[in-house]
Short mmCIF file of C-alpha atoms in Angstrom, two decimals:
data_model
loop_
_atom_site.label_atom_id
_atom_site.label_comp_id
_atom_site.label_asym_id
_atom_site.label_seq_id
_atom_site.Cartn_x
_atom_site.Cartn_y
_atom_site.Cartn_z
CA MET A 1 0.00 0.05 -0.06
CA THR A 2 1.46 3.20 -1.17
CA ASP A 3 -0.62 5.73 0.49
CA LYS A 4 -1.71 4.35 3.83
CA PRO A 5 -3.22 7.80 5.02
CA GLU A 6 -5.29 8.19 2.15
CA TRP A 7 -6.68 4.55 2.60
CA TYR A 8 -7.54 5.36 6.10
CA ARG A 9 -9.33 8.60 5.01
CA THR A 10 -11.32 6.81 2.33
CA THR A 11 -12.04 3.85 4.69
CA LEU A 12 -13.25 6.12 7.46
CA LYS A 13 -15.51 8.17 5.13
CA TYR A 14 -17.09 4.88 3.82
CA LEU A 15 -17.85 3.57 7.29
CA VAL A 16 -18.99 7.00 8.47
CA ARG A 17 -21.27 7.25 5.52
CA LEU A 18 -22.70 3.78 6.20
CA CYS A 19 -22.85 4.27 9.88
CA ARG A 20 -25.10 7.38 9.38
CA ASP A 21 -27.46 5.68 7.10
CA ILE A 22 -27.90 2.81 9.52
CA SER A 23 -27.95 4.79 12.81
CA GLY A 24 -30.52 6.99 11.30
CA LYS A 25 -33.54 4.56 12.49
CA TYR A 26 -32.04 4.68 16.15
CA GLN A 27 -32.16 7.44 18.92
CA ARG A 28 -28.86 9.02 19.80
CA SER A 29 -28.94 7.57 23.04
CA ARG A 30 -29.34 4.06 21.66
CA VAL A 31 -26.38 4.60 19.34
CA ARG A 32 -24.00 5.99 22.09
CA SER A 33 -24.75 3.00 24.22
CA PHE A 34 -23.16 0.79 21.73
CA LEU A 35 -19.85 2.78 21.95
CA ALA A 36 -16.87 2.57 24.11
CA ASP A 37 -16.61 5.64 26.45
CA ASP A 38 -13.15 6.56 25.24
CA LEU A 39 -14.33 6.74 21.68
CA ALA A 40 -17.85 7.87 22.01
CA GLY A 41 -17.28 11.64 21.58
CA VAL A 42 -15.01 11.38 18.67
CA ILE A 43 -17.25 8.90 16.89
CA GLU A 44 -20.45 11.12 17.59
CA GLU A 45 -18.64 13.87 15.99
CA LEU A 46 -17.75 11.82 12.89
CA LEU A 47 -21.36 10.70 12.57
CA GLU A 48 -22.44 14.52 12.56
CA ASP A 49 -22.83 15.56 8.96
CA GLN A 50 -20.14 18.46 9.11
CA GLU A 51 -18.38 17.83 6.10
CA ASN A 52 -20.56 20.13 3.92
CA ILE A 53 -20.98 22.87 6.66
CA GLU A 54 -18.58 25.66 5.85
CA ASP A 55 -17.78 26.48 9.41
CA LYS A 56 -17.31 22.99 10.29
CA SER A 57 -15.38 21.54 7.18
CA GLU A 58 -12.05 22.60 8.47
CA TYR A 59 -12.63 21.19 11.96
CA TYR A 60 -13.93 17.86 10.60
CA GLN A 61 -10.93 17.59 8.20
CA SER A 62 -8.62 18.31 11.17
CA MET A 63 -10.35 15.86 13.45
CA ILE A 64 -9.68 13.06 10.79
CA GLU A 65 -6.05 14.13 10.25
CA THR A 66 -5.27 14.12 13.94
CA THR A 67 -6.71 10.61 14.49
CA ILE A 68 -4.54 9.17 11.57
CA ALA A 69 -1.42 11.19 12.95
CA THR A 70 -1.93 9.94 16.49
CA GLY A 71 -2.47 6.40 15.52
CA SER A 72 -6.03 6.18 16.95
CA ILE A 73 -7.54 5.63 13.55
CA ASP A 74 -7.25 1.77 13.83
CA SER A 75 -9.40 1.92 17.17
CA ILE A 76 -11.97 4.25 15.49
CA LEU A 77 -12.37 2.20 12.21
CA ILE A 78 -12.85 -1.10 14.33
CA ALA A 79 -15.42 0.89 16.51
CA LEU A 80 -17.15 2.19 13.49
CA ALA A 81 -17.33 -1.52 12.07
CA GLU A 82 -18.55 -3.06 15.44
CA LEU A 83 -21.28 -0.21 15.69
CA ILE A 84 -22.36 -1.04 12.08
CA GLN A 85 -22.56 -4.70 12.94
CA ARG A 86 -24.61 -4.00 16.24
CA LEU A 87 -27.07 -1.47 14.64
CA ALA A 88 -27.59 -3.75 11.44
CA ILE A 89 -28.33 -6.73 13.68
CA ALA A 90 -30.32 -5.51 16.52
CA ARG A 91 -31.58 -8.70 17.70
CA LEU A 92 -30.39 -12.22 16.62
CA HIS A 93 -33.12 -14.82 16.78
CA VAL A 94 -31.80 -18.40 16.53
CA LEU A 95 -33.89 -21.77 16.18
CA VAL A 96 -31.57 -24.00 18.33
CA THR A 97 -32.95 -27.19 16.75
CA PHE A 98 -29.92 -27.42 14.57
CA LEU A 99 -27.83 -28.38 17.36
CA ILE A 100 -29.01 -31.89 17.40
CA ALA A 101 -26.90 -32.61 14.31
CA ALA A 102 -24.26 -29.98 15.05
CA ARG A 103 -20.54 -31.05 15.63
CA ARG A 104 -19.18 -29.06 18.51
CA ALA A 105 -22.69 -27.44 19.54
CA ASP A 106 -20.91 -26.21 22.71
CA GLN A 107 -18.57 -24.04 20.59
CA ILE A 108 -21.57 -22.72 18.54
CA MET A 109 -23.41 -21.67 21.42
CA ASP A 110 -20.59 -20.07 23.17
CA THR A 111 -20.22 -17.79 19.79
CA LEU A 112 -23.95 -17.28 19.70
CA LEU A 113 -24.06 -16.01 23.40
CA HIS A 114 -21.41 -13.44 22.76
CA HIS A 115 -23.74 -11.60 20.51
CA HIS A 116 -25.02 -8.33 22.13
CA SER A 117 -28.80 -9.23 21.77
CA VAL A 118 -29.79 -12.94 21.25
CA ASP A 119 -32.85 -14.80 21.63
CA LEU A 120 -32.68 -18.67 21.49
CA LEU A 121 -35.77 -20.80 20.77
CA TRP A 122 -35.28 -24.43 21.70
CA GLY A 123 -36.77 -27.17 19.58
CA ASN A 124 -38.68 -29.97 21.04
CA HIS A 125 -35.82 -32.25 20.59
CA ASP A 126 -32.96 -30.21 22.05
CA HIS A 127 -33.47 -31.04 25.46
CA ALA A 128 -32.16 -34.58 24.64
CA VAL A 129 -28.91 -33.11 23.37
CA ASP A 130 -25.63 -33.48 25.16
CA GLY A 131 -22.88 -30.83 25.06
CA ARG A 132 -20.95 -32.58 22.34
CA GLY A 133 -24.01 -32.32 19.78
CA GLY A 134 -25.08 -35.97 20.24
CA ARG A 135 -28.15 -37.34 21.70
CA GLN A 136 -27.99 -38.58 25.50
#
């Protein structure tokens, strides 16, 4: 990659645009609740459409350049990607019947339970499944 700062600017621009579109259906407090405290202020500033406001354009660009120069851009890009994921999949509903035939069902369940908001609906056969995905 020849111009890493330019890649950061472009990637940030696209993530911010996507996040603005997805977050538009949520209240600001809901969006903020998904953000880490140390990055919330910066990300909220980025999500405000300030690029096209004459008085704010220079401030907005300065903020982007500062995040790149200080090396905090990677954390911001990751936080934006995670925010997009949380907002795009507000709640995950899983029918757990698939565990009857699943190998390593315990690993699948661990992964599912790490989702920020998940509902599990057990099937009528799942009560007879052991932790290895086999029947008891």
